[in-house]
Amino acid sequence: MSAPKMTMAQAINTALRDAIAEDDSVVVFGEDVAQLGGVFRVTDGLHQEFGESRVFDTPLAESGIVGMAVGMAMNGMRPVVEMQFDAFAYPAFEQIVSHVAKLGNRTRGKVRLPIVIRIPYAGGIGGVEHHCDSSEAYYAHTPGLTVVAPATNADAYGLLRAAIAGSDPVVFLEPKKHYFAKEEVDVSVPVPPIGRAVVRRPGRDATLIAYGPSVPVALAAAEQAATEGRDLGVVDLRSIVPFDDETVCAEVRRTGRAVVVAEAPGFASVASEIAARVGERCFHHLEAPVRRVTGFDVPYPPPKLEHHFLPGVDRILDAVDTLQWEDEVA
Amino acid sequence: MKEHLDLLREMVRIRRFEERCAELYSSAQIRGFLHLYVGEEAVAAGVVSELDPQDAVVSTYRDHGHALARGVPMDAVMAEMFGKVTGCSRGRGGSMHLFDASHRFFGGNAIVGGGLPVAAGLALAHVMRGEPRVVACFFGEGAAAEGEFHEVLNLAALWRLPVLFCCENNMYAMGTAFAKEHAAGDLALRASSYGLAAWSVDGMDVLAVKESARRATESIRAGGGPCLLELRTYRFRAHSMYDPERYREKAEVTQWRHLDPIDRLVEVMRPEFTDDELGAIEAEVSVEIDHAVATAETADLEPVTDLTRFVTSEVSP
């Protein structure tokens, strides 16, 4: 019997519902999350089901929202807050970077902040700047934050449940272009823990490393490559922090070639960090330098141009073509 | 008289503790940054004296007075100043980030205005659990120019959160005078415009501070929603140990020193209160400080093997 199909928005909604039902300390709040059910309807119905004390709307005050989450978490609650869009989280940057990330360290572990900051992120929906940012590097660069980016609906459910149940603050990046893609999700089947990458497709010739919205693109590129005689594997990181060096490096050592795929501009990016880590750890196994296929170093472009900006199958396969295959043939 | 004595002892403790800290800073036994509260003691002593043990306190980077008044042990505060492992944050917080959840002291905060949303969150959690507690949130008048001040006053008034906002108006946001920073000069009026009760208090008069804090906390506990007190005060010393004080005249400082809250309370307590009794308080405080310094000096730094620990919880997956 197959599991029910649900969208990523429904999978996240179900995770929130189950977490609220299971634990009295879980509260969900943010801009328009209650009555309206969120700008992407991710929290649809939760306010009606659980009431104002568990799911509530806030004024437009991102720093206030995240800072309140700090106070609530210090006082025994498990707040799950929503930032309406990626760039709308920037007014809360002060709280996220200076307090959410650092209080555990500053108190040498006497205080832990079980806060989840949900952020619809990245592009591909025909949006515009401020609504399509890939902001993961800001958070990943800040010690103390766990940074999760699910690529599948089952992971969206399972990783969010784990994020809410954990003891540390999590920036939960939801690839908004997948909110309405349907997949089978069996919520009773546990997913691997946060910090574990998953090989989505084994491959012999080269490894594509991706997370969040870039995983389906990498899988499509691997499909295409297969028809052209190349066997590409795909690793889905699932969490950027903690980073699963073991799984990534095992795959790269097997294939000897790697391409990192991510939407964010490439300079000083998570993709750059991955390329450096793989280079340091797998040097003697590599046939070619690790390539990065990323967004360009420009602000997010308008809707009619975004497909040029986003890493696509062609750009990924072009990068794969440059991995010094001629040496092998010779 | 007992009440007066307690307030006086608290102010003397804070004053002498900080004077010793200044000496220890000059001899490099305390490193980092040091922001002294000297002159402003009536605010911490007066407000905190009206809190119950289960109420919460959120502070600023000028936090020594709030922490001591709150009951964070002086030994742990001094060790924290020294960066020692016996400090209230194992030496990692330092002067600006004293923290002791067991005394419901939820931290100094190096970011101006950064504590206001945290106070609102603490209060919201109290409300959700049906706990009749007050959160006292200290901040300076400089914070009233920050965005978080406006976000949080609106939120707190909207949801009638039990927060006592204590704006310590010492007239200078570091080196910028009040009039150069605020178009509208009346902070109580500004707070009122968000829909909360607010009034100004002589922050150099500990009895006036205490009386206002009593009225405010009573109102908050009775469900009257948040209050803001503008506590008009003055710091006698520089903003930090690196401040040449180019922004104010010496005569102004001298004028305010005539309003020293410790001297003023002693005046009120005369003639019953004698020099001998004052001397006894000073001696008692001196012993406490000596002990704090001695134990801080001999304590260890956090071992270097712990340098990378505690960033996240250390639970094995």
XYZ file of C-alpha atoms in Angstrom:
647
model
C 0.000 0.000 0.000
C 1.497 3.340 -0.942
C 1.749 6.264 1.453
C -0.469 9.307 0.909
C 0.771 12.000 -1.431
C 1.290 15.386 0.085
C 2.968 18.625 -0.891
C 5.995 19.944 0.979
C 3.728 22.617 2.470
C 1.426 19.866 3.747
C 4.373 17.839 5.048
C 5.618 20.837 7.048
C 2.080 21.594 8.196
C 1.734 18.001 9.407
C 5.067 18.202 11.229
C 3.954 21.368 13.022
C 0.576 19.862 13.866
C 2.128 16.680 15.263
C 4.733 18.645 17.254
C 2.130 20.978 18.770
C -0.104 18.056 19.667
C 2.731 16.100 21.226
C 4.458 18.793 23.303
C 2.699 21.549 25.258
C 5.769 23.770 25.089
C 5.684 24.067 21.274
C 4.225 27.354 20.023
C 4.073 28.666 16.459
C 4.023 32.367 15.718
C 4.937 34.900 13.090
C 3.461 37.279 10.565
C 0.117 36.030 9.217
C 0.702 32.457 10.366
C -2.550 32.144 12.314
C -5.718 33.434 10.715
C -4.356 33.489 7.169
C -2.317 30.296 7.553
C 0.884 31.888 6.298
C 1.731 33.563 3.030
C 2.350 30.097 1.532
C -0.448 28.494 3.615
C 2.119 26.314 5.353
C 0.439 26.838 8.745
C -3.072 26.507 7.342
C -5.619 25.338 9.906
C -3.261 25.156 12.879
C -4.682 28.228 14.598
C -8.210 26.944 14.134
C -7.236 23.556 15.517
C -5.033 24.548 18.458
C -6.203 28.062 19.297
C -4.620 31.405 19.978
C -2.399 30.205 22.791
C -0.443 27.848 20.529
C -0.526 29.493 17.097
C -0.702 33.272 16.860
C -0.111 36.231 14.598
C 2.432 38.927 15.383
C 2.940 42.478 14.186
C 5.575 43.056 11.494
C 8.542 43.015 13.839
C 11.078 40.379 12.863
C 13.671 41.276 15.454
C 10.939 41.357 18.083
C 9.637 37.973 16.948
C 13.002 36.226 17.107
C 14.031 38.029 20.297
C 10.794 36.965 21.959
C 11.577 33.417 20.908
C 14.862 33.756 22.819
C 13.063 34.845 25.980
C 10.441 32.135 25.608
C 13.049 29.441 25.042
C 14.984 30.608 28.109
C 11.714 30.197 29.962
C 11.019 26.620 28.935
C 9.091 26.949 25.665
C 9.890 25.588 22.203
C 9.057 28.437 19.854
C 8.777 27.839 16.110
C 8.770 31.169 14.303
C 8.199 31.903 10.645
C 9.994 34.588 8.685
C 7.738 35.344 5.754
C 10.460 35.351 3.095
C 14.231 34.813 3.130
C 15.151 38.489 3.010
C 12.456 39.364 5.540
C 14.623 37.610 8.113
C 17.385 40.197 7.762
C 15.790 42.672 10.193
C 16.051 39.834 12.731
C 19.721 39.280 11.971
C 20.785 41.014 15.188
C 18.830 38.577 17.340
C 19.742 35.506 15.279
C 23.462 36.150 15.115
C 24.095 37.943 18.404
C 21.777 36.046 20.734
C 20.107 32.945 19.252
C 23.439 31.590 18.049
C 25.582 32.661 20.976
C 23.652 32.285 24.242
C 24.442 28.601 24.654
C 28.131 29.266 24.260
C 28.041 32.448 26.338
C 26.507 30.604 29.277
C 28.751 27.574 28.714
C 25.786 25.337 28.116
C 23.703 26.420 31.108
C 21.106 27.795 28.720
C 20.015 26.079 25.542
C 17.641 27.631 23.063
C 15.349 25.133 21.329
C 14.176 27.617 18.706
C 13.275 26.823 15.105
C 13.333 29.699 12.645
C 11.461 28.600 9.531
C 12.358 30.516 6.403
C 10.824 29.991 2.945
C 13.955 30.424 0.869
C 15.590 30.390 -2.561
C 14.074 31.120 -5.944
C 12.433 29.525 -8.916
C 8.924 30.852 -8.321
C 9.098 33.876 -10.576
C 9.612 36.120 -7.608
C 11.908 39.081 -7.269
C 14.790 40.165 -5.067
C 14.108 40.006 -1.313
C 11.754 37.088 -2.021
C 14.115 34.578 -3.604
C 17.367 34.883 -1.682
C 19.525 31.928 -0.829
C 20.655 33.207 2.551
C 22.192 30.015 3.961
C 25.782 31.263 4.037
C 24.963 33.998 6.567
C 23.650 31.432 9.006
C 26.147 28.687 8.228
C 28.970 31.150 8.897
C 27.668 31.783 12.412
C 28.828 29.209 14.973
C 25.947 28.018 17.127
C 23.300 27.706 14.432
C 22.165 24.429 12.933
C 21.202 25.006 9.300
C 18.838 22.557 7.645
C 17.606 22.552 4.037
C 15.313 19.651 3.101
C 14.952 18.581 -0.497
C 12.190 15.998 -0.190
C 8.782 16.168 1.427
C 9.565 13.242 3.704
C 12.676 15.071 4.894
C 10.703 18.286 5.332
C 8.491 16.402 7.770
C 11.165 14.375 9.518
C 13.848 17.046 9.764
C 11.375 19.633 11.072
C 10.188 17.230 13.765
C 13.821 16.628 14.741
C 14.567 20.367 14.697
C 11.652 21.142 17.026
C 12.506 18.272 19.370
C 16.228 19.123 19.603
C 17.927 21.396 22.118
C 19.699 23.825 19.790
C 18.502 26.648 17.559
C 17.813 25.623 13.976
C 17.463 27.772 10.882
C 15.098 25.686 8.787
C 15.313 26.678 5.127
C 12.289 25.569 3.123
C 12.796 25.542 -0.646
C 9.720 27.504 -1.550
C 9.583 26.369 -5.143
C 8.828 22.862 -3.859
C 6.054 23.876 -1.491
C 3.404 22.622 -3.886
C 5.168 19.588 -5.383
C 3.470 16.337 -4.361
C 5.344 13.268 -3.190
C 4.449 10.183 -1.223
C 5.198 10.792 2.447
C 4.913 8.136 5.121
C 5.333 10.104 8.337
C 5.676 6.912 10.341
C 8.971 6.082 8.622
C 11.819 7.900 10.394
C 14.347 9.831 8.303
C 18.071 9.933 9.119
C 18.988 12.480 11.821
C 20.034 16.077 11.233
C 23.698 16.049 10.255
C 23.501 13.020 8.004
C 23.710 13.386 4.239
C 21.994 10.899 1.960
C 23.096 9.466 -1.369
C 20.033 10.078 -3.522
C 21.533 8.416 -6.550
C 24.677 6.319 -6.673
C 27.029 7.030 -9.542
C 30.389 5.788 -10.785
C 31.792 8.695 -12.785
C 31.278 11.877 -10.759
C 29.416 13.113 -7.688
C 26.988 16.017 -7.655
C 26.705 17.571 -4.180
C 23.535 19.576 -3.527
C 21.011 20.606 -0.880
C 17.511 22.031 -0.746
C 16.120 23.201 -4.084
C 19.226 22.139 -6.021
C 18.809 18.428 -5.289
C 16.031 17.838 -7.851
C 18.048 19.826 -10.409
C 21.103 17.672 -9.744
C 18.982 14.527 -10.078
C 17.618 15.783 -13.408
C 21.173 16.459 -14.577
C 22.182 12.926 -13.595
C 19.216 11.519 -15.548
C 20.258 13.490 -18.594
C 23.910 12.453 -18.217
C 22.879 8.810 -18.079
C 21.391 9.112 -21.543
C 24.733 10.503 -22.680
C 26.763 7.678 -21.162
C 27.878 9.239 -17.897
C 26.918 7.820 -14.537
C 26.587 10.673 -12.048
C 25.770 10.248 -8.367
C 23.879 12.778 -6.262
C 24.467 13.499 -2.557
C 21.756 15.437 -0.717
C 23.325 17.193 2.272
C 19.976 17.729 4.106
C 21.801 19.861 6.670
C 24.535 22.366 5.889
C 25.463 22.604 9.576
C 26.353 20.053 10.856
C 28.132 19.079 7.649
C 28.456 15.378 6.877
C 32.044 15.160 5.642
C 32.006 11.398 5.912
C 29.214 10.686 3.444
C 30.292 13.380 0.995
C 33.942 12.370 0.981
C 33.183 8.660 0.709
C 31.262 9.336 -2.497
C 33.868 11.687 -3.948
C 36.711 9.288 -3.176
C 34.817 6.609 -5.081
C 34.182 8.714 -8.176
C 37.203 11.035 -8.094
C 35.194 13.947 -9.466
C 32.770 16.372 -7.856
C 30.502 19.294 -8.748
C 28.729 21.331 -6.081
C 25.342 22.728 -7.089
C 23.703 25.594 -5.175
C 21.525 28.587 -6.018
C 23.322 31.162 -3.871
C 25.889 33.478 -5.464
C 29.174 31.580 -5.526
C 31.591 33.997 -3.884
C 32.254 33.119 -0.220
C 29.361 30.673 -0.371
C 28.458 27.319 1.157
C 29.383 25.819 -2.237
C 32.879 27.303 -1.827
C 33.192 25.805 1.637
C 32.173 22.383 0.323
C 34.675 22.598 -2.536
C 37.439 23.512 -0.081
C 36.561 20.735 2.349
C 36.417 18.114 -0.384
C 39.701 19.376 -1.817
C 41.431 19.167 1.567
C 40.094 15.741 2.410
C 40.043 13.965 -0.975
C 43.003 15.489 -2.824
C 44.712 12.236 -3.673
C 41.468 10.749 -4.967
C 40.529 13.670 -7.197
C 41.008 13.556 -10.965
C 40.070 17.220 -11.314
C 39.471 20.293 -9.164
C 36.037 20.431 -7.567
C 33.734 22.635 -9.659
C 30.943 24.856 -8.370
C 27.735 25.615 -10.258
C 26.026 28.461 -8.425
C 24.027 31.616 -8.892
C 26.013 34.521 -10.280
C 27.464 37.200 -8.023
C 24.536 39.558 -8.551
C 21.350 40.289 -6.610
C 18.481 37.979 -7.534
C 17.242 38.899 -11.024
C 13.640 39.597 -12.094
C 11.288 36.728 -13.086
C 11.966 36.674 -16.819
C 15.690 36.328 -16.216
C 15.815 34.006 -13.214
C 16.316 30.844 -15.284
C 19.649 32.279 -16.432
C 20.681 32.803 -12.814
C 19.619 29.473 -11.358
C 21.855 26.437 -11.826
C 20.166 24.247 -14.445
C 20.823 20.886 -16.058
C 22.892 22.372 -18.887
C 25.202 24.360 -16.632
C 25.721 21.353 -14.386
C 26.558 19.090 -17.336
C 28.872 21.739 -18.794
C 30.747 21.759 -15.488
C 30.873 17.971 -15.458
C 32.386 18.114 -18.964
C 35.320 20.146 -17.645
C 36.374 17.551 -15.060
C 39.441 16.530 -17.121
C 37.983 13.386 -18.638
C 40.514 13.605 -21.501
C 43.259 12.540 -19.068
C 41.372 9.372 -18.292
C 40.804 8.598 -21.976
C 44.480 9.221 -22.740
C 14.524 52.112 58.631
C 15.252 48.465 57.726
C 14.135 49.215 54.181
C 16.431 52.244 54.021
C 19.350 50.235 55.375
C 18.852 47.501 52.779
C 18.787 50.029 49.963
C 21.849 51.803 51.295
C 23.795 48.566 51.711
C 22.939 47.543 48.147
C 24.047 50.864 46.672
C 27.289 50.838 48.667
C 27.976 47.245 47.565
C 27.561 48.174 43.906
C 29.583 51.398 44.243
C 32.547 49.833 46.039
C 32.490 46.714 43.853
C 32.813 48.854 40.745
C 35.480 51.113 42.214
C 37.509 47.985 42.895
C 36.824 46.764 39.362
C 38.228 50.033 37.982
C 41.449 49.481 39.952
C 41.680 45.883 38.800
C 41.138 47.018 35.231
C 43.972 49.521 35.495
C 46.249 46.740 36.719
C 45.064 44.520 33.823
C 43.631 41.861 36.101
C 40.290 42.555 34.461
C 40.485 42.684 30.659
C 38.034 43.347 27.866
C 35.616 46.251 28.267
C 34.335 47.734 31.489
C 31.275 49.995 31.773
C 30.704 51.367 35.238
C 27.342 52.160 36.791
C 28.727 54.600 39.371
C 26.074 57.246 40.056
C 23.193 55.121 38.783
C 22.980 52.690 41.711
C 19.620 53.976 42.940
C 17.958 52.587 39.820
C 19.100 48.973 40.250
C 18.732 48.997 44.025
C 15.301 50.647 43.978
C 13.705 48.652 41.167
C 15.070 45.226 42.076
C 14.015 45.667 45.716
C 10.413 45.530 44.507
C 10.821 42.238 42.614
C 9.978 38.781 43.885
C 12.572 36.017 43.574
C 10.580 34.448 40.741
C 10.407 37.658 38.717
C 12.937 37.969 35.908
C 15.549 40.605 35.132
C 17.014 41.488 31.730
C 19.955 43.852 31.695
C 22.362 45.785 29.489
C 26.136 45.903 29.046
C 26.242 48.132 32.167
C 25.011 45.189 34.170
C 27.073 44.779 37.349
C 24.620 46.727 39.484
C 21.589 44.838 38.230
C 23.274 41.461 38.774
C 24.463 42.267 42.299
C 21.124 43.770 43.315
C 19.435 40.686 41.923
C 21.458 38.476 44.239
C 23.941 36.956 41.828
C 26.758 36.150 44.303
C 29.551 38.718 44.227
C 32.175 35.970 44.095
C 30.654 34.662 40.865
C 30.368 38.169 39.407
C 33.955 39.088 40.240
C 35.270 35.774 38.922
C 33.370 36.462 35.718
C 35.085 39.860 35.482
C 38.402 38.036 35.808
C 37.392 35.561 33.103
C 37.723 32.676 35.530
C 35.968 29.331 35.372
C 34.233 30.030 38.705
C 32.433 33.008 37.125
C 28.679 32.933 36.643
C 29.268 32.168 32.934
C 32.524 30.240 33.457
C 34.409 33.367 32.426
C 33.016 33.423 28.912
C 30.433 36.145 29.386
C 32.647 38.731 31.037
C 31.599 42.147 32.288
C 28.882 42.714 29.686
C 27.317 39.259 29.764
C 26.753 38.320 33.379
C 24.099 35.605 33.428
C 22.528 33.513 36.159
C 19.251 31.819 35.350
C 19.070 30.390 38.887
C 18.585 33.960 40.134
C 16.283 34.696 37.192
C 18.914 37.077 35.868
C 18.695 36.638 32.100
C 21.746 38.438 31.119
C 23.619 41.534 30.397
C 23.569 42.284 26.700
C 26.232 44.011 24.646
C 23.751 44.979 21.943
C 21.857 48.191 22.730
C 18.157 47.315 22.710
C 18.886 43.626 22.242
C 17.370 42.655 25.578
C 13.945 44.190 24.999
C 12.485 41.426 22.821
C 14.002 38.824 25.135
C 12.152 40.397 28.069
C 8.909 40.327 26.081
C 9.459 36.631 25.337
C 10.136 35.796 28.976
C 6.931 37.615 29.892
C 4.909 35.908 27.184
C 6.035 32.519 28.491
C 4.961 33.554 32.003
C 1.537 34.541 30.702
C 1.139 31.305 28.745
C 1.893 29.264 31.845
C -0.345 31.380 34.038
C 2.549 32.494 36.246
C 1.964 35.915 37.855
C 5.494 37.222 37.337
C 6.997 40.505 36.269
C 9.982 40.913 33.963
C 12.107 43.982 34.736
C 13.885 45.061 31.559
C 16.661 47.637 31.931
C 17.958 49.660 28.991
C 19.333 53.130 28.371
C 17.790 56.095 26.628
C 20.073 55.324 23.692
C 18.048 52.140 23.153
C 14.936 54.266 22.676
C 16.327 55.214 19.272
C 16.727 51.568 18.261
C 14.132 49.716 16.214
C 13.725 46.978 18.804
C 12.443 49.528 21.338
C 9.542 50.385 19.041
C 8.839 46.793 18.023
C 8.731 45.626 21.610
C 6.779 48.483 23.192
C 4.105 47.915 20.575
C 4.126 44.143 21.114
C 4.111 44.397 24.896
C 1.258 46.894 24.942
C -0.689 44.960 22.294
C -0.536 41.741 24.302
C -0.500 43.424 27.735
C 2.688 41.624 28.665
C 3.785 41.907 32.307
C 7.012 43.791 31.648
C 8.398 46.684 33.658
C 10.494 48.651 31.160
C 13.153 50.568 33.059
C 14.707 53.229 30.869
C 17.865 54.426 32.567
C 18.169 57.887 31.081
C 21.713 58.944 31.943
C 21.558 61.613 29.226
C 24.290 60.221 27.004
C 24.183 57.400 24.465
C 27.878 56.740 24.971
C 29.131 60.135 23.748
C 25.955 61.522 22.164
C 23.825 63.839 24.237
C 20.110 63.163 24.530
C 19.140 66.301 22.595
C 21.342 65.258 19.678
C 19.641 61.905 19.450
C 15.955 62.386 20.127
C 13.660 64.779 18.284
C 10.971 64.447 20.925
C 12.390 64.794 24.405
C 9.765 63.174 26.584
C 10.405 59.440 26.778
C 7.434 58.776 29.034
C 5.182 60.484 26.526
C 6.733 58.435 23.757
C 6.066 55.227 25.649
C 2.501 56.331 26.440
C 1.867 56.720 22.740
C 2.313 52.945 22.374
C -0.458 52.399 24.875
C 1.360 51.649 28.086
C 1.500 53.479 31.386
C 4.692 55.490 31.694
C 6.113 58.194 33.876
C 9.408 59.826 34.780
C 11.160 59.363 38.086
C 14.095 61.021 39.820
C 16.560 58.203 39.332
C 18.997 59.723 41.835
C 16.486 59.241 44.664
C 16.355 55.584 45.578
C 13.184 56.027 47.642
C 11.401 57.615 44.707
C 12.621 54.822 42.435
C 11.423 52.192 44.873
C 8.036 53.857 45.266
C 7.538 54.070 41.502
C 8.682 50.484 41.022
C 6.196 49.411 43.686
C 3.316 51.218 41.988
C 4.330 49.876 38.587
C 4.771 46.250 39.653
C 1.480 46.344 41.549
C -0.282 47.570 38.457
C 1.427 44.971 36.271
C 0.640 42.133 38.670
C -2.975 43.251 38.782
C -3.172 42.732 35.019
C -2.763 46.370 34.061
C -0.288 45.594 31.282
C 3.279 46.793 30.895
C 4.686 49.979 32.405
C 7.673 52.097 31.517
C 9.644 54.121 34.008
C 11.983 56.783 32.703
C 14.597 56.890 35.450
C 16.498 60.159 35.181
C 19.991 59.416 36.301
C 23.637 60.164 35.548
C 26.822 58.214 35.316
C 29.611 59.922 37.196
C 32.378 58.100 35.374
C 33.217 57.688 31.720
C 31.129 55.490 29.404
C 33.881 52.877 29.469
C 37.498 52.848 30.510
C 38.536 54.242 27.105
C 36.303 57.306 27.031
C 37.958 60.770 27.097
C 34.541 62.360 27.827
C 34.765 65.104 25.218
C 31.006 65.375 25.114
C 30.362 66.893 28.543
C 31.704 69.573 30.858
C 33.357 68.727 34.161
C 31.052 71.227 35.820
C 28.051 69.183 34.738
C 29.518 66.058 36.320
C 30.242 67.966 39.513
C 26.706 69.282 39.621
C 25.289 65.767 39.345
C 27.705 64.448 41.943
C 25.900 66.707 44.411
C 22.893 64.463 43.791
C 24.803 61.286 44.671
C 22.084 58.748 45.525
C 24.103 57.264 48.393
C 24.667 60.646 50.051
C 21.042 61.587 49.544
C 19.755 58.465 51.247
C 22.188 58.918 54.131
C 20.845 62.485 54.515
C 17.318 61.135 54.745
C 18.392 58.620 57.368
C 20.103 61.223 59.584
C 20.235 61.910 62.442
C 19.219 58.433 63.664
C 21.695 56.843 61.307
C 25.239 57.366 62.616
C 28.696 57.430 61.080
C 29.484 54.256 62.969
C 26.618 52.468 61.288
C 27.751 53.711 57.900
C 31.265 52.568 58.729
C 29.923 49.144 59.626
C 28.236 48.834 56.232
C 31.412 49.917 54.472
C 33.463 47.398 56.451
C 31.041 44.587 55.716
C 31.064 45.408 51.998
C 34.829 45.652 51.997
C 35.131 42.146 53.418
C 32.757 40.815 50.778
C 34.729 42.467 47.967
C 38.090 41.298 49.341
C 36.786 37.765 49.425
C 35.455 38.038 45.873
C 38.795 39.358 44.596
C 40.838 36.788 46.478
C 38.797 33.852 45.216
C 38.749 35.232 41.671
C 42.520 35.688 41.663
C 43.217 32.119 42.679
C 40.594 30.513 40.428
C 41.527 28.894 37.133
C 40.777 29.991 33.627
C 38.562 27.638 31.679
C 40.882 24.908 30.383
C 41.993 25.444 26.818
C 40.579 22.026 25.982
C 37.132 23.595 26.483
C 37.781 26.378 23.957
C 35.607 24.808 21.281
C 33.026 23.312 23.604
C 29.486 24.440 24.443
C 28.758 26.101 21.092
C 25.961 23.596 20.654
C 24.593 21.038 23.085
C 26.815 18.043 23.483
C 24.307 15.279 23.046
C 25.512 12.390 20.953
C 23.137 11.640 18.100
